Coordinates of C-alpha atoms in Angstrom, one line a residue:
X759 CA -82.0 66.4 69.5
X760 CA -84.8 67.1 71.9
X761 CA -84.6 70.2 73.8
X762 CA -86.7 69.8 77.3
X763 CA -88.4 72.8 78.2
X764 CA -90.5 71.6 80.6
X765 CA -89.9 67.6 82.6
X766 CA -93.8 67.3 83.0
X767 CA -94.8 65.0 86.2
X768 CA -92.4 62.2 84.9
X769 CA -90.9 61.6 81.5
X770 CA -88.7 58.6 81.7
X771 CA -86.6 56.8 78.6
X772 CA -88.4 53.2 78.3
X773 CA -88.1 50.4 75.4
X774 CA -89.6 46.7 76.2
X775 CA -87.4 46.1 79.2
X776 CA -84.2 44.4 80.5
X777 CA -84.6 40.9 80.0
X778 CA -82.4 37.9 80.5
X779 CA -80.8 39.6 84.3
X780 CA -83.5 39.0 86.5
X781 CA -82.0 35.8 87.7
X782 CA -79.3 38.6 89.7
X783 CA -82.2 40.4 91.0
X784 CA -82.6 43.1 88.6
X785 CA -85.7 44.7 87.7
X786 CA -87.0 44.1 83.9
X787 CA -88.5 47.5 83.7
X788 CA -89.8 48.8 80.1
X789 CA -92.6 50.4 79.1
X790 CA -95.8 50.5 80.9
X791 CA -98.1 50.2 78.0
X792 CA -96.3 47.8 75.8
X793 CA -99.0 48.2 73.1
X794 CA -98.7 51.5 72.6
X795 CA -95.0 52.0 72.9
X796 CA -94.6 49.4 70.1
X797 CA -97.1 51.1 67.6
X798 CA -95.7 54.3 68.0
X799 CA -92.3 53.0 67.0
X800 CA -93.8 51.2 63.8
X801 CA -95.5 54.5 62.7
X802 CA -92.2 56.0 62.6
X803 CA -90.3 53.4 61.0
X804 CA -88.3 52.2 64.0
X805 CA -87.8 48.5 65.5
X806 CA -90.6 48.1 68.4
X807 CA -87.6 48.2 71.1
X808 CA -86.4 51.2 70.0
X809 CA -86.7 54.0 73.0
X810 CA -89.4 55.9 73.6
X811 CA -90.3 58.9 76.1
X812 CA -92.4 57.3 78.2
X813 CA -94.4 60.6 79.6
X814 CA -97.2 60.1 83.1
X815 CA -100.1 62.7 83.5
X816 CA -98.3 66.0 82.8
X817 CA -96.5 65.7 79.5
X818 CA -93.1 67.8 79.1
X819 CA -92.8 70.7 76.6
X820 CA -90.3 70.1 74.3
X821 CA -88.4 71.8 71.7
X822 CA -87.3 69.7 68.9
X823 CA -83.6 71.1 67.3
X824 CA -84.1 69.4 63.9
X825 CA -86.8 68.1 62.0
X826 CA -88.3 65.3 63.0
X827 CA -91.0 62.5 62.2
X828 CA -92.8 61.6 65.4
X829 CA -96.0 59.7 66.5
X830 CA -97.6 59.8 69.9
X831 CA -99.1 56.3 70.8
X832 CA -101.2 55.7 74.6
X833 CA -103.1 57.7 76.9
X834 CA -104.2 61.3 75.4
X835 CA -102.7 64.1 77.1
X836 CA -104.0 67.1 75.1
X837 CA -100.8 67.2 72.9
X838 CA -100.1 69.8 70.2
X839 CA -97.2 71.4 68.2
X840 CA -96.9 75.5 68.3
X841 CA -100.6 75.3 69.3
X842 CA -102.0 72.9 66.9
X843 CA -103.6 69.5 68.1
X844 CA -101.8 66.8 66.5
X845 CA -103.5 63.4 66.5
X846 CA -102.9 60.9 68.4
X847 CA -101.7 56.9 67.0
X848 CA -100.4 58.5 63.7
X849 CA -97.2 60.1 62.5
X850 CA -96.7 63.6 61.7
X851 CA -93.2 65.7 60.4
X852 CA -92.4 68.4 62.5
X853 CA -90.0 70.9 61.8
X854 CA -86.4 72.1 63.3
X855 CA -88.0 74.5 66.3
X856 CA -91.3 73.4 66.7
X857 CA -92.6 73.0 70.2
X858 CA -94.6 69.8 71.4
X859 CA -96.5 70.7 74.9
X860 CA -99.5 68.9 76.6
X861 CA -102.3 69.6 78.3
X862 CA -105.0 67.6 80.6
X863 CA -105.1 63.8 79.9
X864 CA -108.3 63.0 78.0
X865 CA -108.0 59.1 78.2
X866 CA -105.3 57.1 80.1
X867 CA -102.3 58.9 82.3
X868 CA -99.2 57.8 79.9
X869 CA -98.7 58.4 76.2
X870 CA -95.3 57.5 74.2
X871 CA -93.2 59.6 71.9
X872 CA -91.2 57.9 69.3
X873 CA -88.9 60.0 66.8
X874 CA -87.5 58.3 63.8
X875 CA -84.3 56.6 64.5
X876 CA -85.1 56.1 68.0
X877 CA -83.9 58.0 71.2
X878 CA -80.0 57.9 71.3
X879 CA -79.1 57.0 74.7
X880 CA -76.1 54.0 76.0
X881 CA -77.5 50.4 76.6
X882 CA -77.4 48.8 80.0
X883 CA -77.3 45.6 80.4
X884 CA -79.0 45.0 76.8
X885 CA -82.1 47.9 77.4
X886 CA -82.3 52.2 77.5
X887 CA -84.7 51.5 79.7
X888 CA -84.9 53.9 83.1
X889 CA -85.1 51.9 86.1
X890 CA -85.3 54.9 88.6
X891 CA -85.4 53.5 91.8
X892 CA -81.6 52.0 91.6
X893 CA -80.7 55.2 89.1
X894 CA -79.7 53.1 85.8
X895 CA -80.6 53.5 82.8
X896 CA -82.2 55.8 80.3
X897 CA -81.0 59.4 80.3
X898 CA -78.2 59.0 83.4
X899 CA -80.8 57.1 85.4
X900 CA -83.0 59.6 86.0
X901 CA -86.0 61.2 85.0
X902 CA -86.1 64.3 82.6
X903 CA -85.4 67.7 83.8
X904 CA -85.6 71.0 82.5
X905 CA -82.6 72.0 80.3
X906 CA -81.6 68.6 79.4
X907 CA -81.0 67.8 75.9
X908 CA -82.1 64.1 74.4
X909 CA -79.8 62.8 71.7
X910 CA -81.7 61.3 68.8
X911 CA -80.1 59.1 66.0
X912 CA -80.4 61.1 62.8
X913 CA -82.1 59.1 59.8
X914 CA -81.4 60.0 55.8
X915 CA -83.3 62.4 53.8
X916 CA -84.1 59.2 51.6
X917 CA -85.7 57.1 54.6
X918 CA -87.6 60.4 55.8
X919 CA -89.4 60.6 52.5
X920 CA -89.9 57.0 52.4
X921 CA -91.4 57.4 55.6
X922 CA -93.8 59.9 55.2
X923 CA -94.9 57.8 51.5
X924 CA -95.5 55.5 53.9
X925 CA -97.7 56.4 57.1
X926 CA -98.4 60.4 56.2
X927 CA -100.1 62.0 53.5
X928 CA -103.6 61.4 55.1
X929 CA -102.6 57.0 55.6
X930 CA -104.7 55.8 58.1
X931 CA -103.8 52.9 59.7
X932 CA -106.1 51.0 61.9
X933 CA -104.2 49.7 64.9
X934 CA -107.3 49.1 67.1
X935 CA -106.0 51.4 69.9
X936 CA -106.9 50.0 73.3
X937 CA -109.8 52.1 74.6
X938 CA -108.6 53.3 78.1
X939 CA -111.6 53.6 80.8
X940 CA -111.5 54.7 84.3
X941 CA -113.5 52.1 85.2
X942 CA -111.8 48.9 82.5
X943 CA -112.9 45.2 82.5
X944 CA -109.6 43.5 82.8
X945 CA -109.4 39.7 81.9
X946 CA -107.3 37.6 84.4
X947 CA -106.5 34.1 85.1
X948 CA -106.7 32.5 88.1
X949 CA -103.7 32.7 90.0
X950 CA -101.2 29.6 91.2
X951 CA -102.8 29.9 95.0
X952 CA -106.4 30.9 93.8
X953 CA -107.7 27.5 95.3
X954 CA -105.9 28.7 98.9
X955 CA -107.9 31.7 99.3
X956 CA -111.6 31.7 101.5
X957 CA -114.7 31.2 98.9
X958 CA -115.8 34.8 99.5
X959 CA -113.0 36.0 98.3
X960 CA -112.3 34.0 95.3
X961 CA -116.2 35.8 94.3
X962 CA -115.3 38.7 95.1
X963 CA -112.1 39.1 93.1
X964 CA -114.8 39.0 90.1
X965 CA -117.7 40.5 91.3
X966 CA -116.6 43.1 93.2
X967 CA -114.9 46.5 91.5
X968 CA -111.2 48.1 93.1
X969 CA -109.8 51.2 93.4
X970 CA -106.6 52.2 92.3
X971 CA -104.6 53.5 95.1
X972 CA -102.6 56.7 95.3
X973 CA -99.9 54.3 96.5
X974 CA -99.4 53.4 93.6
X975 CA -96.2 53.1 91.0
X976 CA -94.6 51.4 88.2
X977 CA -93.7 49.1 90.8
X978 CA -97.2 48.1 91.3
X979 CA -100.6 49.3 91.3
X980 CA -102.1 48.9 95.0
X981 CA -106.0 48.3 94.9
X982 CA -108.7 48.9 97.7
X983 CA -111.8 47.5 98.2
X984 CA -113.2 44.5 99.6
X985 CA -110.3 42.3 101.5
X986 CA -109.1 39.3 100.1
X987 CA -108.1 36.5 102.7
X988 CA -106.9 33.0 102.5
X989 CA -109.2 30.0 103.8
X990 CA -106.2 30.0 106.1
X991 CA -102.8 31.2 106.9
X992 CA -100.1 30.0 104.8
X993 CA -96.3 30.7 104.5
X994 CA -95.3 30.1 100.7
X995 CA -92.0 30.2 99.5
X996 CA -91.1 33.3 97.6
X997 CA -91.1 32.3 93.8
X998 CA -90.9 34.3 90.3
X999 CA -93.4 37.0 89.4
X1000 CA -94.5 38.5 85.9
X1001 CA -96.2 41.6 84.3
X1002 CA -99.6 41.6 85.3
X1003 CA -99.1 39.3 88.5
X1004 CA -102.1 39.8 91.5
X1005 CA -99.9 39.6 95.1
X1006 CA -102.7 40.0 98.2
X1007 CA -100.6 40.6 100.9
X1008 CA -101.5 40.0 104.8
X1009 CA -103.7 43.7 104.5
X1010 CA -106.0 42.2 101.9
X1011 CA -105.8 44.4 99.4
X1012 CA -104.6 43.2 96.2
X1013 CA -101.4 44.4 94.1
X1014 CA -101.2 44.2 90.7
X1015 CA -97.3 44.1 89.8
X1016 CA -96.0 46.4 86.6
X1017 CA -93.2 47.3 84.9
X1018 CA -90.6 48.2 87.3
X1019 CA -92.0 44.9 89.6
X1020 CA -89.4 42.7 92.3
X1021 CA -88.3 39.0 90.6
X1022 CA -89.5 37.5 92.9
X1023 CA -92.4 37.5 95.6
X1024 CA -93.9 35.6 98.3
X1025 CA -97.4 36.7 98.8
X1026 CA -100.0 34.5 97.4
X1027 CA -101.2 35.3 93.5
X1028 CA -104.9 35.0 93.0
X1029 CA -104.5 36.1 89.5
X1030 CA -102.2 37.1 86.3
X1031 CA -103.7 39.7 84.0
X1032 CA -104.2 38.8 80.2
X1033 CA -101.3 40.4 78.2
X1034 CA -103.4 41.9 75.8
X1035 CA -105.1 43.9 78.9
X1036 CA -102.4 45.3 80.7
X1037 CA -102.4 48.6 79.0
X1038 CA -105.8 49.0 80.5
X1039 CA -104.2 48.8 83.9
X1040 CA -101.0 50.9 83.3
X1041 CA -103.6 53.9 82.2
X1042 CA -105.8 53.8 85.1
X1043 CA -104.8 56.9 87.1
X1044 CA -105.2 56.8 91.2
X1045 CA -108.5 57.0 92.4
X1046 CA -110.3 55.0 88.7
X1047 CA -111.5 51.3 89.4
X1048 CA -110.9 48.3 87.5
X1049 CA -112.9 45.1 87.8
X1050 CA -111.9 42.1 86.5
X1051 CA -113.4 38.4 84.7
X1052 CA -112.1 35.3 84.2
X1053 CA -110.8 33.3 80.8
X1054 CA -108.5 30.3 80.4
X1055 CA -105.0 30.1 79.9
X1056 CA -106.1 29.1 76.3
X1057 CA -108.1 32.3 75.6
X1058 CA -105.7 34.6 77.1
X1059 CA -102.6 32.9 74.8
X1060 CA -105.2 33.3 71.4
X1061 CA -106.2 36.8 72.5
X1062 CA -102.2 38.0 72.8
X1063 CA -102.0 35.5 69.4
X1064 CA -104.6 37.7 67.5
X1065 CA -103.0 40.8 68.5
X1066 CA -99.3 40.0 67.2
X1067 CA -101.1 39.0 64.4
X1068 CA -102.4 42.6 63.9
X1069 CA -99.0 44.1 64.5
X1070 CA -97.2 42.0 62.4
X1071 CA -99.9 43.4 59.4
X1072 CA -99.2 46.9 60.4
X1073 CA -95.6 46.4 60.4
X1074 CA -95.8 44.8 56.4
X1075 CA -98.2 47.2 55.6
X1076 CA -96.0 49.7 56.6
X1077 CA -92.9 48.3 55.1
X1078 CA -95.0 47.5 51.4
X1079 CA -95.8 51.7 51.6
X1080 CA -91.9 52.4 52.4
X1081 CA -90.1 50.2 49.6
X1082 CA -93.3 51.8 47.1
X1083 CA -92.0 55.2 48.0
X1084 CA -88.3 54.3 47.5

């Protein structure tokens, strides 16, 4: 079990979302950085939708009540156990006692902490993802406090050793972490309404850099800049929206939807990110830019193809190590 200390700014339960519901309106939610929150659980043996602790700017401090085998995977926030820096995107043992706190982020604003055996909290509706906003989900809906205690499913003696063969004693494995700027080139495609919007601004969407807003959530990451505008007004019918959609509403300024986004919307999309670059976004912290460049459909589908490729490696590399240590 996790003992929390500390909550941190916000430390949520996340796996990859709540899929197959959005039809009734509800929100898909997951992790923010995908990427990372799927490494972390491969380092320590677990399925990639086991939960996480998804943790934003300020980490928590948290006292672990057994031993544990953990990884930290996403944005660095300075972490260390009983006062020792402990290396980010690999696993490490900790033992029954030992406290994990966090200091200023160094890259990104949201890092992930998978345990072996995942975090032990109810499904909803298929996920243990928080959704906080309607108060489902996760650890009773709601974001960590001081005092509470996070269930953890317990693994065997046999699948801890086999675990450490496998990704400790010194193993490096390459994941090619994303490199997190505060100032990221983000591939997009061109949106469904891209051809409605004026000629200035369908330049400027690639020319011109944004700032992330302070009014900004896992809902969606409001940008300022240069306004956007259509070539002219237009009422479109709300339809579905994804990860990594680009709204401009009626102020101009884009929106670039995320985890906890609406089904559906009704502003006009002059873009979609890549999938492979939406970590990029979900690390930018408030006041860091982001500028983005175009690539076909057909690039963005082989650049998310080459990187389940290198997942899948790491997962039966990974696997090879365990049954070896067995």
């Amino acid at each position: 079990m996790l003992k929390i200390i500390k909550s941190g700014l916000q430390t949520t339960v996340q796996d990859l979302g709540r899929f197959g519901f959005q039809k009734y309106g509800v929100i898909a939610s997951g992790a923010m950085d995908p990427f990372a929150h799927r490494i972390a659980n491969l380092l320590v043996g677990n399925g990639e939708n086991a939960a996480t602790l998804e943790m934003t700017m300020t980490g928590p401090t948290i006292q672990f009540q057994q031993d544990a085998f953990i990884s930290l995977c996403g944005g660095d926030l300075s972490p260390q156990i009983d006062g020792t820096d402990l290396k980010m995107w690999r696993p490490a043992f900790v033992k029954e006692g030992s406290v994990l706190k966090f200091g200023a982020p160094r890259s990104g604003c949201r890092a992930y902490l998978a345990v072996a055996g995942g975090i032990d909290v109810p499904d909803l509706m298929n996920s243990k993802s928080t959704y906080l906003r309607a108060g489902i989900g996760g650890f009773h809906g709601r974001a960590l406090q001081a005092g509470d205690i996070v269930p953890v499913n317990l693994i065997s003696p046999q699948l801890a050793a086999s675990l450490l063969h496998a990704t400790g004693n010194g193993v490096e494995w390459k994941t090619a972490a994303p490199r997190y700027s505060s100032e990221p080139v983000v591939r997009m495609m061109k949106g469904r309404q891209f051809e409605l919007f004026s000629r200035d601004s369908q330049s400027h969407i690639f020319s011109e850099a944004f700032a992330v807003s302070s009014h900004s959530d896992r809902m969606g990451y409001r940008l300022e800049g240069t306004r956007l505008s259509l070539e002219e007004p237009k009422e479109l019918i709300s339809e579905a929206v994804s990860f990594g959609s680009i709204q401009v509403p009626s102020d101009g300024n884009p929106i670039i939807l995320l985890a906890d986004r609406q089904t559906t919307g009704g502003y006009p999309k002059i873009g979609q990110v890549a999938a492979v670059d939406l970590p990029l976004v979900s690390q930018l912290k408030p006041g860091e830019r982001i500028r983005f460049k175009e690539i076909s459909v057909a690039e963005a589908q082989q650049l998310y193809l080459d990187q389940e490729t290198q997942i899948r490696q790491l997962k039966v590399g990974i696997n090879l190590k365990r049954e070896a240590g067995k």
